[in-house]
Amino acid sequence: MLQVQEVGYGYGHRSWWRSRSESDFVLKRVSFELESACCLGLLGTSGAGKSTLGRVVLGLQKPHQGQVLFEGRDLYAAGGRLRKTLRREVQVVFQDCHSSVNPLMTADQIIGEPLRNYERLSARELKRRTGELLEQVGLSIDDGSKRPDQFSGGQLQRINIARAIALRPKLIVLDEPVSSLDRMHQSLILDLLAELKASLGVSYLFITHDIQAAMTLCDRVAVMDRGEIVHLTDSPDSLRDSGQTAVRDLIEAVLPEHPADRLTLF
Amino acid sequence: MSKKWHTALKGRHTIAACSVLILFFFAVAIFAPWIAPHDPVKVDLAHKLDGPSAQHWLGTDHLGRDNLSRLIYGARVSLGFAFVIFLSSLVLGILIGALSGYVGGWLDNLIMRVCEGIMAFPNLVLVLGIVGIFGPGLMQVLLALLMVQWVYYARICRNMVISLKERPFIAAARVSGSSSWQIIRRHIIPNVQRPIVVIATLEMGWAIMDISALSFLGLGIQPPNAEWGAMIHEGTSHIRSHPELMIYPGILILIVVITFNIVGEALSERYGVAKR
């Protein structure tokens, strides 16, 4: 479904005296594929290039090298209408639930925005659809008229998820969707995501630095380090056998329930 | 100013009182033809420079025109044109600022350099220059002030847009299929509107001052029409014998400008808006 081919991306300005060299790239020839109804976990420490890769897949940042193919069509070569149709299939949930919503809009308006962009709906129909979506993510229809400052972080993240599934996309990029929440809400949101994946048949690109969260949700796991995918596996359990230092670091970073249990978690 | 005075001026009641006063002035300006007891431009040389009487409550000027009526009609020009300048420069500034901040790149550079160029001159000097080119008259003054005022709103708006643009909800809106124009309309302008309107309230007082100043210099409204600044100018020739001709419009300008400033200060404090 999604093919990322040799993608390279670098930040900073290119100027006439200095061309962008491949050594500054934060993404270095990254390639992977993602099938439908599959969850790929993208693991890595801060600065590994996970979020940049996520933004490239979302169509927000044109890669300086390589291609992103969605169902065989190049996301960035497509123009106008085709691009808008392709974009419909890829949605997003960001890490910071508070700044992912416009503080002046009601929950209904936030969730209704993608629907308004793609479908011509009457006001009543729109209200019914947003109500359905709110219930689907575990909120009530009455929450639709509230504004973001009346919700908790967990509830806001549910609204962000509702907005992401509003268009029934084939792929949702989850950019650290639970990192800003407490432990309990993390597991609640992960449960919700697992449930939605089963009921909607959607694929996830799950970007995280939390190896435990990745293990619960993902079918496949890719580990990134300094702009490269260093480890890609179909069975997340095999991670602990990897010889890669980046993988070992991630495993070691997991906080055990008791300090003495460190490293014996898996 | 002592602390007590300071807090008193920011109080709820003060804002309410000032708002009522502003509304009162606007009402007077709007209903001038019905309120004014006399025709403001009717010359009556038999009664020139009369003191207050039952017929002319505030007396008459050097041409026998009724002072009260002239003040009431003058409010139309001062407040009306200040409001037009306020609104048009606000809209222009927000639109250009939003565009500049949102698009970025060379367009942003170009617009900001133009803004800096305009800001480099003192406002009044620039307005005088523009009026000097196009000739005196209210429309010219209006255009000149508009050309100078939008810059401030544009700059503030542009900076706010730049910080807004990086927020994830803009990226989320883009992913959910909104076009740039839809993003500006739905997300950017509503989020910059309130702080800028608050700042603009502070500017309203200055707009009235500017119009009066230009009319005082004879560049704004042309005789025989009444305007507060112009009335002060007409009063200068009788400053020794009849200082009240200058005092009445002067007091009105003072009250209106102070009222707008108090409301603006209070609002900007309440919403935590940084001044320019």
XYZ file of C-alpha atoms in Angstrom:
542
model
C 0.000 0.000 0.000
C 2.635 2.510 1.079
C 6.095 2.347 -0.375
C 8.830 4.641 0.808
C 11.759 4.458 -1.567
C 15.222 5.786 -0.836
C 13.877 8.887 0.864
C 16.367 11.546 1.894
C 15.594 14.805 3.681
C 17.765 17.561 5.063
C 16.888 20.659 7.073
C 18.409 24.089 6.728
C 18.810 26.451 3.847
C 20.479 25.630 0.631
C 22.284 28.628 -0.768
C 24.261 29.400 -3.858
C 27.616 28.930 -2.203
C 26.803 25.729 -0.416
C 24.770 22.912 -1.858
C 23.021 20.463 0.378
C 25.246 17.491 0.864
C 23.973 14.075 1.736
C 25.928 14.044 4.964
C 23.643 16.713 6.520
C 20.520 14.697 5.798
C 18.409 13.668 8.745
C 16.926 10.948 6.568
C 19.399 8.902 4.577
C 17.961 6.704 1.842
C 15.193 5.296 3.962
C 13.086 2.577 2.363
C 10.271 0.477 3.696
C 6.876 -0.851 2.738
C 3.644 -0.999 4.615
C 0.759 -3.331 3.749
C -2.861 -2.576 4.438
C -4.298 -3.386 7.856
C -0.833 -3.599 9.315
C 0.816 -1.608 12.051
C 4.435 -0.686 11.572
C 6.178 0.626 14.641
C 8.876 3.199 13.989
C 11.186 3.244 16.969
C 14.131 5.419 17.746
C 15.527 8.006 20.093
C 14.960 11.745 19.679
C 16.594 13.062 16.549
C 16.634 9.709 14.811
C 14.434 11.133 12.045
C 11.202 9.343 12.933
C 8.965 12.393 12.939
C 10.557 13.798 9.801
C 9.850 10.506 8.083
C 6.277 10.742 9.376
C 5.867 14.241 7.916
C 7.294 13.090 4.599
C 4.783 10.231 4.483
C 1.977 12.669 5.355
C 2.790 14.854 2.385
C 3.854 17.797 4.542
C 7.533 17.853 3.594
C 8.717 17.066 0.112
C 11.714 14.752 0.342
C 14.921 15.919 -1.310
C 15.561 12.432 -2.578
C 13.484 9.394 -3.361
C 9.766 8.848 -3.608
C 6.757 8.134 -1.489
C 4.296 5.898 -3.331
C 0.803 5.422 -2.059
C -0.965 2.592 -3.860
C 1.530 2.952 -6.634
C 1.084 6.705 -7.101
C 3.728 9.243 -6.176
C 2.375 11.477 -3.413
C 4.506 14.461 -4.354
C 4.341 14.183 -8.142
C 0.555 14.200 -8.033
C -0.969 17.589 -8.554
C -4.193 19.306 -7.568
C -7.157 16.950 -7.423
C -5.263 13.671 -7.388
C -3.138 14.948 -4.548
C -6.188 15.878 -2.552
C -7.697 12.419 -3.133
C -4.461 10.710 -2.159
C -4.176 12.881 0.901
C -7.580 11.773 2.058
C -6.219 8.252 2.602
C -3.415 9.317 4.935
C -4.344 10.997 8.207
C -2.448 11.897 11.334
C -2.485 12.030 15.140
C 0.251 14.209 16.630
C 1.970 13.981 19.960
C 0.933 17.264 21.521
C -2.813 16.879 21.882
C -3.291 20.443 23.108
C -1.712 22.235 20.198
C -3.123 19.773 17.666
C -6.508 21.420 17.963
C -7.527 24.977 17.231
C -8.359 26.417 20.677
C -11.229 28.479 19.267
C -13.129 25.625 17.640
C -15.628 23.261 19.203
C -15.027 19.509 19.137
C -17.682 19.203 16.425
C -15.923 21.757 14.248
C -12.546 20.094 14.796
C -13.793 16.643 13.862
C -15.999 18.037 11.116
C -13.186 19.864 9.319
C -11.989 16.899 7.199
C -15.593 15.977 6.433
C -16.347 19.508 5.273
C -13.295 19.442 3.049
C -14.242 16.286 1.206
C -17.977 15.794 1.467
C -20.895 18.078 0.889
C -22.981 17.558 3.983
C -25.894 19.454 5.419
C -25.414 20.893 8.892
C -27.574 18.179 10.418
C -25.827 15.389 8.608
C -22.449 16.801 9.676
C -23.587 16.960 13.285
C -24.777 13.337 13.112
C -21.475 12.157 11.656
C -19.348 13.998 14.215
C -21.593 12.620 16.976
C -20.993 9.093 15.674
C -17.254 9.694 15.572
C -17.237 11.049 19.118
C -18.992 7.915 20.344
C -16.637 5.757 18.349
C -13.676 7.155 20.285
C -15.401 6.877 23.645
C -16.758 10.397 24.115
C -20.391 11.459 24.159
C -22.358 13.441 21.573
C -22.799 16.253 24.083
C -19.051 16.799 24.136
C -19.316 18.085 20.576
C -20.177 21.613 21.623
C -17.270 21.908 24.076
C -14.025 23.684 23.331
C -10.531 22.250 23.785
C -9.928 23.946 27.148
C -12.816 21.935 28.578
C -11.182 18.600 27.779
C -8.410 16.664 29.478
C -5.354 15.515 27.558
C -6.708 12.006 27.100
C -10.029 13.317 25.828
C -8.299 15.696 23.444
C -6.254 12.873 22.033
C -9.517 10.987 21.458
C -10.784 14.004 19.522
C -7.616 14.005 17.457
C -8.155 10.316 16.737
C -11.781 10.983 15.786
C -10.606 13.625 13.318
C -8.076 11.173 11.885
C -10.641 8.429 11.298
C -13.365 10.781 10.051
C -12.511 10.207 6.393
C -12.001 6.437 6.822
C -8.369 6.658 5.715
C -6.285 3.634 4.811
C -3.282 4.819 6.772
C -2.924 6.840 9.942
C 0.433 8.211 10.992
C 0.560 8.185 14.783
C 3.365 10.538 15.764
C 3.989 9.679 19.424
C 0.250 9.661 20.136
C 0.548 8.665 23.786
C 3.785 10.349 24.835
C 2.101 13.388 26.376
C -0.296 11.315 28.474
C 0.027 9.602 31.820
C 0.484 5.833 32.059
C -3.154 5.007 32.557
C -4.371 7.092 29.638
C -1.537 5.746 27.526
C -2.893 2.240 27.841
C -6.486 3.405 27.336
C -5.561 5.215 24.117
C -3.495 2.246 22.922
C -6.510 -0.004 23.540
C -8.694 2.384 21.550
C -6.194 2.414 18.693
C -6.030 -1.395 18.658
C -9.816 -1.565 18.631
C -10.135 0.918 15.766
C -7.512 -0.915 13.783
C -9.503 -4.138 14.086
C -12.857 -2.534 13.283
C -11.773 -0.220 10.468
C -8.986 -2.285 8.932
C -6.692 0.758 8.912
C -2.890 0.673 8.825
C -0.797 2.556 11.319
C 2.635 4.037 11.074
C 3.248 4.189 14.796
C 6.102 6.525 15.641
C 7.323 6.143 19.195
C 10.334 5.881 21.439
C 8.457 3.659 23.843
C 9.339 0.083 23.007
C 6.623 -1.320 25.235
C 3.884 0.659 23.511
C 5.235 -0.517 20.180
C 5.162 -4.157 21.295
C 1.482 -3.973 22.277
C 0.231 -2.414 19.053
C 2.604 -3.287 16.231
C 2.821 -6.180 13.830
C 6.179 -5.077 12.526
C 8.861 -2.883 13.990
C 11.516 -0.711 12.379
C 14.242 0.855 14.480
C 15.764 4.107 13.282
C 19.087 5.548 14.245
C 20.597 8.753 12.872
C 18.429 8.831 9.779
C 18.640 5.196 8.839
C 16.527 2.159 9.480
C 18.927 -0.136 11.263
C 16.600 -2.948 12.107
C 13.347 -4.102 10.509
C 11.565 -7.141 11.792
C 8.228 -8.901 11.460
C 8.261 -10.160 15.017
C 8.739 -7.415 17.586
C 9.793 -10.078 20.105
C 13.001 -10.725 18.216
C 14.211 -7.201 18.991
C 16.099 -8.248 22.087
C 18.297 -10.551 19.995
C 19.414 -7.719 17.769
C 23.072 -6.862 17.876
C 22.413 -3.211 17.006
C 23.445 -0.738 19.667
C 20.499 1.541 18.876
C 18.104 -1.328 19.564
C 19.899 -2.285 22.752
C 19.807 1.319 23.953
C 16.059 1.464 23.483
C 15.537 -1.749 25.396
C 17.803 -0.635 28.178
C 15.939 2.669 28.432
C 12.726 0.972 29.508
C 12.137 1.660 33.164
C 11.617 -1.575 35.054
C 9.183 -1.914 37.898
C 12.123 -2.422 40.187
C 15.634 -1.130 39.497
C 17.065 -4.593 40.052
C 14.956 -5.901 37.162
C 16.698 -3.735 34.606
C 17.452 -5.534 31.344
C 15.539 -8.644 32.322
C 12.254 -7.284 31.087
C 12.125 -9.120 27.821
C 0.607 57.336 39.000
C -0.048 55.828 42.400
C -0.905 52.168 42.676
C -4.428 52.919 43.807
C -5.127 55.078 40.793
C -3.544 52.555 38.555
C -5.806 49.724 39.678
C -8.839 51.975 39.742
C -8.291 52.811 36.083
C -8.173 49.129 35.156
C -11.288 48.273 37.095
C -14.412 46.780 35.653
C -16.461 49.891 36.336
C -13.970 52.174 34.656
C -14.040 50.095 31.502
C -17.814 50.014 31.592
C -18.012 53.775 32.130
C -15.510 54.453 29.339
C -17.325 52.131 26.981
C -20.590 53.901 27.688
C -18.867 57.226 27.046
C -17.502 55.982 23.736
C -20.921 54.720 22.703
C -22.392 58.075 23.703
C -19.916 59.939 21.475
C -20.645 57.643 18.579
C -24.378 58.075 19.100
C -23.951 61.848 19.058
C -21.912 61.584 15.870
C -24.455 59.364 14.145
C -27.514 61.365 15.153
C -25.892 64.792 14.698
C -28.520 66.196 12.286
C -31.295 65.452 14.777
C -29.475 66.518 17.920
C -27.728 69.692 16.781
C -29.818 72.751 17.584
C -28.526 74.825 14.645
C -27.004 74.504 11.210
C -23.236 74.216 11.887
C -22.210 76.250 8.832
C -24.864 78.974 8.949
C -23.122 82.323 9.302
C -24.857 84.943 11.463
C -22.577 87.964 11.728
C -25.068 89.843 13.941
C -24.356 87.361 16.758
C -20.654 86.718 16.341
C -18.633 85.735 19.413
C -21.719 85.652 21.643
C -21.448 84.162 25.083
C -23.625 81.270 26.241
C -27.355 81.997 25.929
C -30.605 80.035 25.821
C -30.384 79.963 22.044
C -26.679 79.178 21.779
C -25.747 77.074 24.807
C -22.025 77.301 24.196
C -22.085 80.631 22.421
C -21.086 81.371 18.834
C -17.792 81.649 16.990
C -16.250 84.528 15.037
C -18.749 84.064 12.208
C -21.751 83.686 14.501
C -22.004 79.923 14.002
C -23.372 77.866 16.890
C -20.504 76.258 18.812
C -22.490 73.326 20.196
C -23.747 72.355 16.738
C -20.249 72.628 15.326
C -18.902 70.380 18.072
C -21.645 67.821 17.448
C -21.027 67.806 13.701
C -17.298 67.781 14.345
C -17.695 64.487 16.228
C -18.954 62.973 12.983
C -15.740 63.758 11.182
C -13.322 63.042 14.017
C -14.892 59.800 15.201
C -16.255 58.643 11.880
C -13.015 59.016 9.993
C -10.968 57.653 12.880
C -13.213 54.618 12.846
C -12.908 54.183 9.096
C -9.117 54.415 9.318
C -9.085 52.044 12.268
C -11.188 49.460 10.466
C -9.617 49.674 7.041
C -6.029 49.648 8.278
C -6.903 46.760 10.586
C -8.364 44.659 7.776
C -5.569 45.567 5.384
C -2.908 44.923 8.026
C -4.326 41.562 9.070
C -4.665 40.358 5.484
C -1.208 41.470 4.372
C 0.395 40.318 7.628
C -1.279 36.901 7.439
C -0.190 36.507 3.829
C 3.356 37.598 4.596
C 3.726 35.287 7.571
C 1.985 32.357 5.970
C 3.692 32.377 2.597
C 7.100 33.412 3.906
C 10.149 33.462 1.632
C 10.823 36.395 -0.677
C 7.276 37.752 -0.389
C 7.640 38.006 3.383
C 10.999 39.694 2.944
C 9.618 42.199 0.473
C 6.579 43.095 2.591
C 8.618 43.420 5.767
C 11.203 45.681 4.105
C 8.388 47.932 2.874
C 6.970 48.004 6.416
C 10.332 48.910 7.877
C 10.711 51.652 5.301
C 7.407 53.173 6.338
C 8.122 52.728 10.044
C 11.459 54.473 9.706
C 9.689 57.839 9.355
C 7.690 59.512 12.092
C 4.029 59.026 11.200
C 3.080 62.653 10.987
C 5.997 63.527 8.737
C 5.090 60.770 6.332
C 1.419 61.731 6.328
C 2.378 65.362 5.712
C 4.498 64.215 2.808
C 1.701 62.155 1.289
C -0.835 64.944 1.770
C 1.695 67.333 0.266
C 1.765 65.213 -2.871
C -1.975 64.620 -3.229
C -3.116 67.968 -1.872
C -5.185 68.723 1.244
C -8.605 67.202 1.871
C -10.197 64.576 4.057
C -9.969 61.758 1.544
C -6.255 62.362 1.061
C -5.671 62.439 4.812
C -7.638 59.233 5.131
C -5.556 57.507 2.479
C -2.329 58.848 3.949
C -3.158 57.603 7.425
C -4.257 54.257 6.036
C -0.967 53.903 4.185
C 0.912 54.492 7.428
C -1.266 52.627 9.912
C -1.632 49.194 8.299
C 2.087 48.611 8.715
C 1.847 48.147 12.471
C -0.989 45.661 12.286
C 0.716 43.817 9.459
C 3.903 43.388 11.456
C 2.181 42.182 14.596
C -0.048 39.887 12.607
C 2.853 38.487 10.611
C 4.808 37.604 13.740
C 1.813 35.933 15.305
C 1.134 33.968 12.145
C 4.700 32.734 12.024
C 4.439 31.331 15.530
C 0.996 29.895 14.784
C 2.116 28.294 11.562
C 4.367 25.850 13.386
C 1.570 24.603 15.627
C 0.478 21.043 14.871
C -3.146 21.967 14.326
C -2.165 23.786 11.153
C -0.356 20.659 9.927
C -3.365 18.570 10.970
C -5.669 20.884 9.008
C -3.442 20.543 5.956
C -3.470 16.751 6.268
C -7.238 16.771 6.552
C -7.416 18.416 3.151
C -7.801 22.134 3.884
C -6.352 24.504 1.310
C -4.054 27.354 2.307
C -6.879 29.844 2.039
C -9.124 27.681 4.204
C -6.351 27.381 6.790
C -5.846 31.148 6.860
C -9.563 31.751 7.158
C -10.486 29.042 9.652
C -7.399 28.812 11.797
C -5.056 31.749 11.410
C -7.253 34.826 11.265
C -9.546 33.797 14.160
C -6.478 33.182 16.312
C -4.809 36.519 15.613
C -7.993 38.564 15.548
C -8.615 39.144 19.217
C -5.139 40.360 20.284
C -4.900 42.617 17.260
C -8.307 44.168 17.829
C -7.238 44.891 21.405
C -4.081 46.613 20.220
C -6.129 48.471 17.652
C -8.363 49.927 20.360
C -5.278 51.665 21.676
C -4.576 52.987 18.201
C -8.048 54.433 17.818
C -7.176 57.290 20.182
C -4.125 58.046 18.097
C -6.140 58.037 14.903
C -8.397 60.747 16.363
C -5.332 62.748 17.399
C -3.828 62.396 13.928
C -6.960 63.552 12.154
C -7.357 66.500 14.492
C -3.692 67.401 14.144
C -3.877 67.352 10.367
C -7.087 69.363 10.359
C -5.482 71.825 12.750
C -2.722 72.274 10.202
C -5.395 72.912 7.580
C -4.727 69.718 5.655
C -7.759 67.703 6.642
C -11.269 68.986 6.509
C -11.767 72.203 4.573
C -13.749 75.203 5.832
C -16.560 75.846 6.487
C -17.075 72.258 7.662
C -16.624 71.583 11.352
C -13.998 69.316 12.831
C -12.488 69.493 16.305
C -8.902 70.061 15.186
C -10.037 72.630 12.632
C -12.112 74.398 15.300
C -9.076 74.713 17.525
C -7.255 76.255 14.590
C -10.074 78.750 13.964
C -10.060 79.609 17.654
C -6.373 80.560 17.674
C -7.091 84.019 16.255
C -9.283 84.804 19.292
C -7.124 83.159 21.889
C -6.964 86.262 24.106
C -10.552 87.428 23.973
C -12.373 84.108 23.567
C -10.178 81.171 24.601
C -13.273 78.960 25.021
C -13.393 78.557 21.224
C -10.242 76.456 21.541
C -11.036 74.964 24.907
C -14.315 73.240 23.988
C -12.961 71.106 21.114
C -9.701 70.601 23.003
C -11.522 69.126 25.970
C -13.530 66.847 23.715
C -10.413 65.509 21.968
C -8.803 64.981 25.353
C -11.779 63.063 26.749
C -12.211 60.846 23.693
C -8.533 59.986 23.365
C -8.154 59.252 27.067
C -11.274 57.114 27.053
C -10.028 55.018 24.153
C -6.637 54.648 25.761
C -8.081 53.513 29.082
C -10.256 50.906 27.386
C -7.387 49.767 25.185
C -4.965 49.493 28.099
C -7.460 47.606 30.193
C -8.307 45.184 27.404
C -4.694 44.527 26.534
C -3.936 43.898 30.192
C -6.858 41.553 30.538
C -5.937 39.517 27.465
C -2.220 39.705 28.138
C -1.401 41.302 24.815
C 2.021 42.854 24.297
C 1.969 46.379 22.991
C 3.884 47.340 19.912
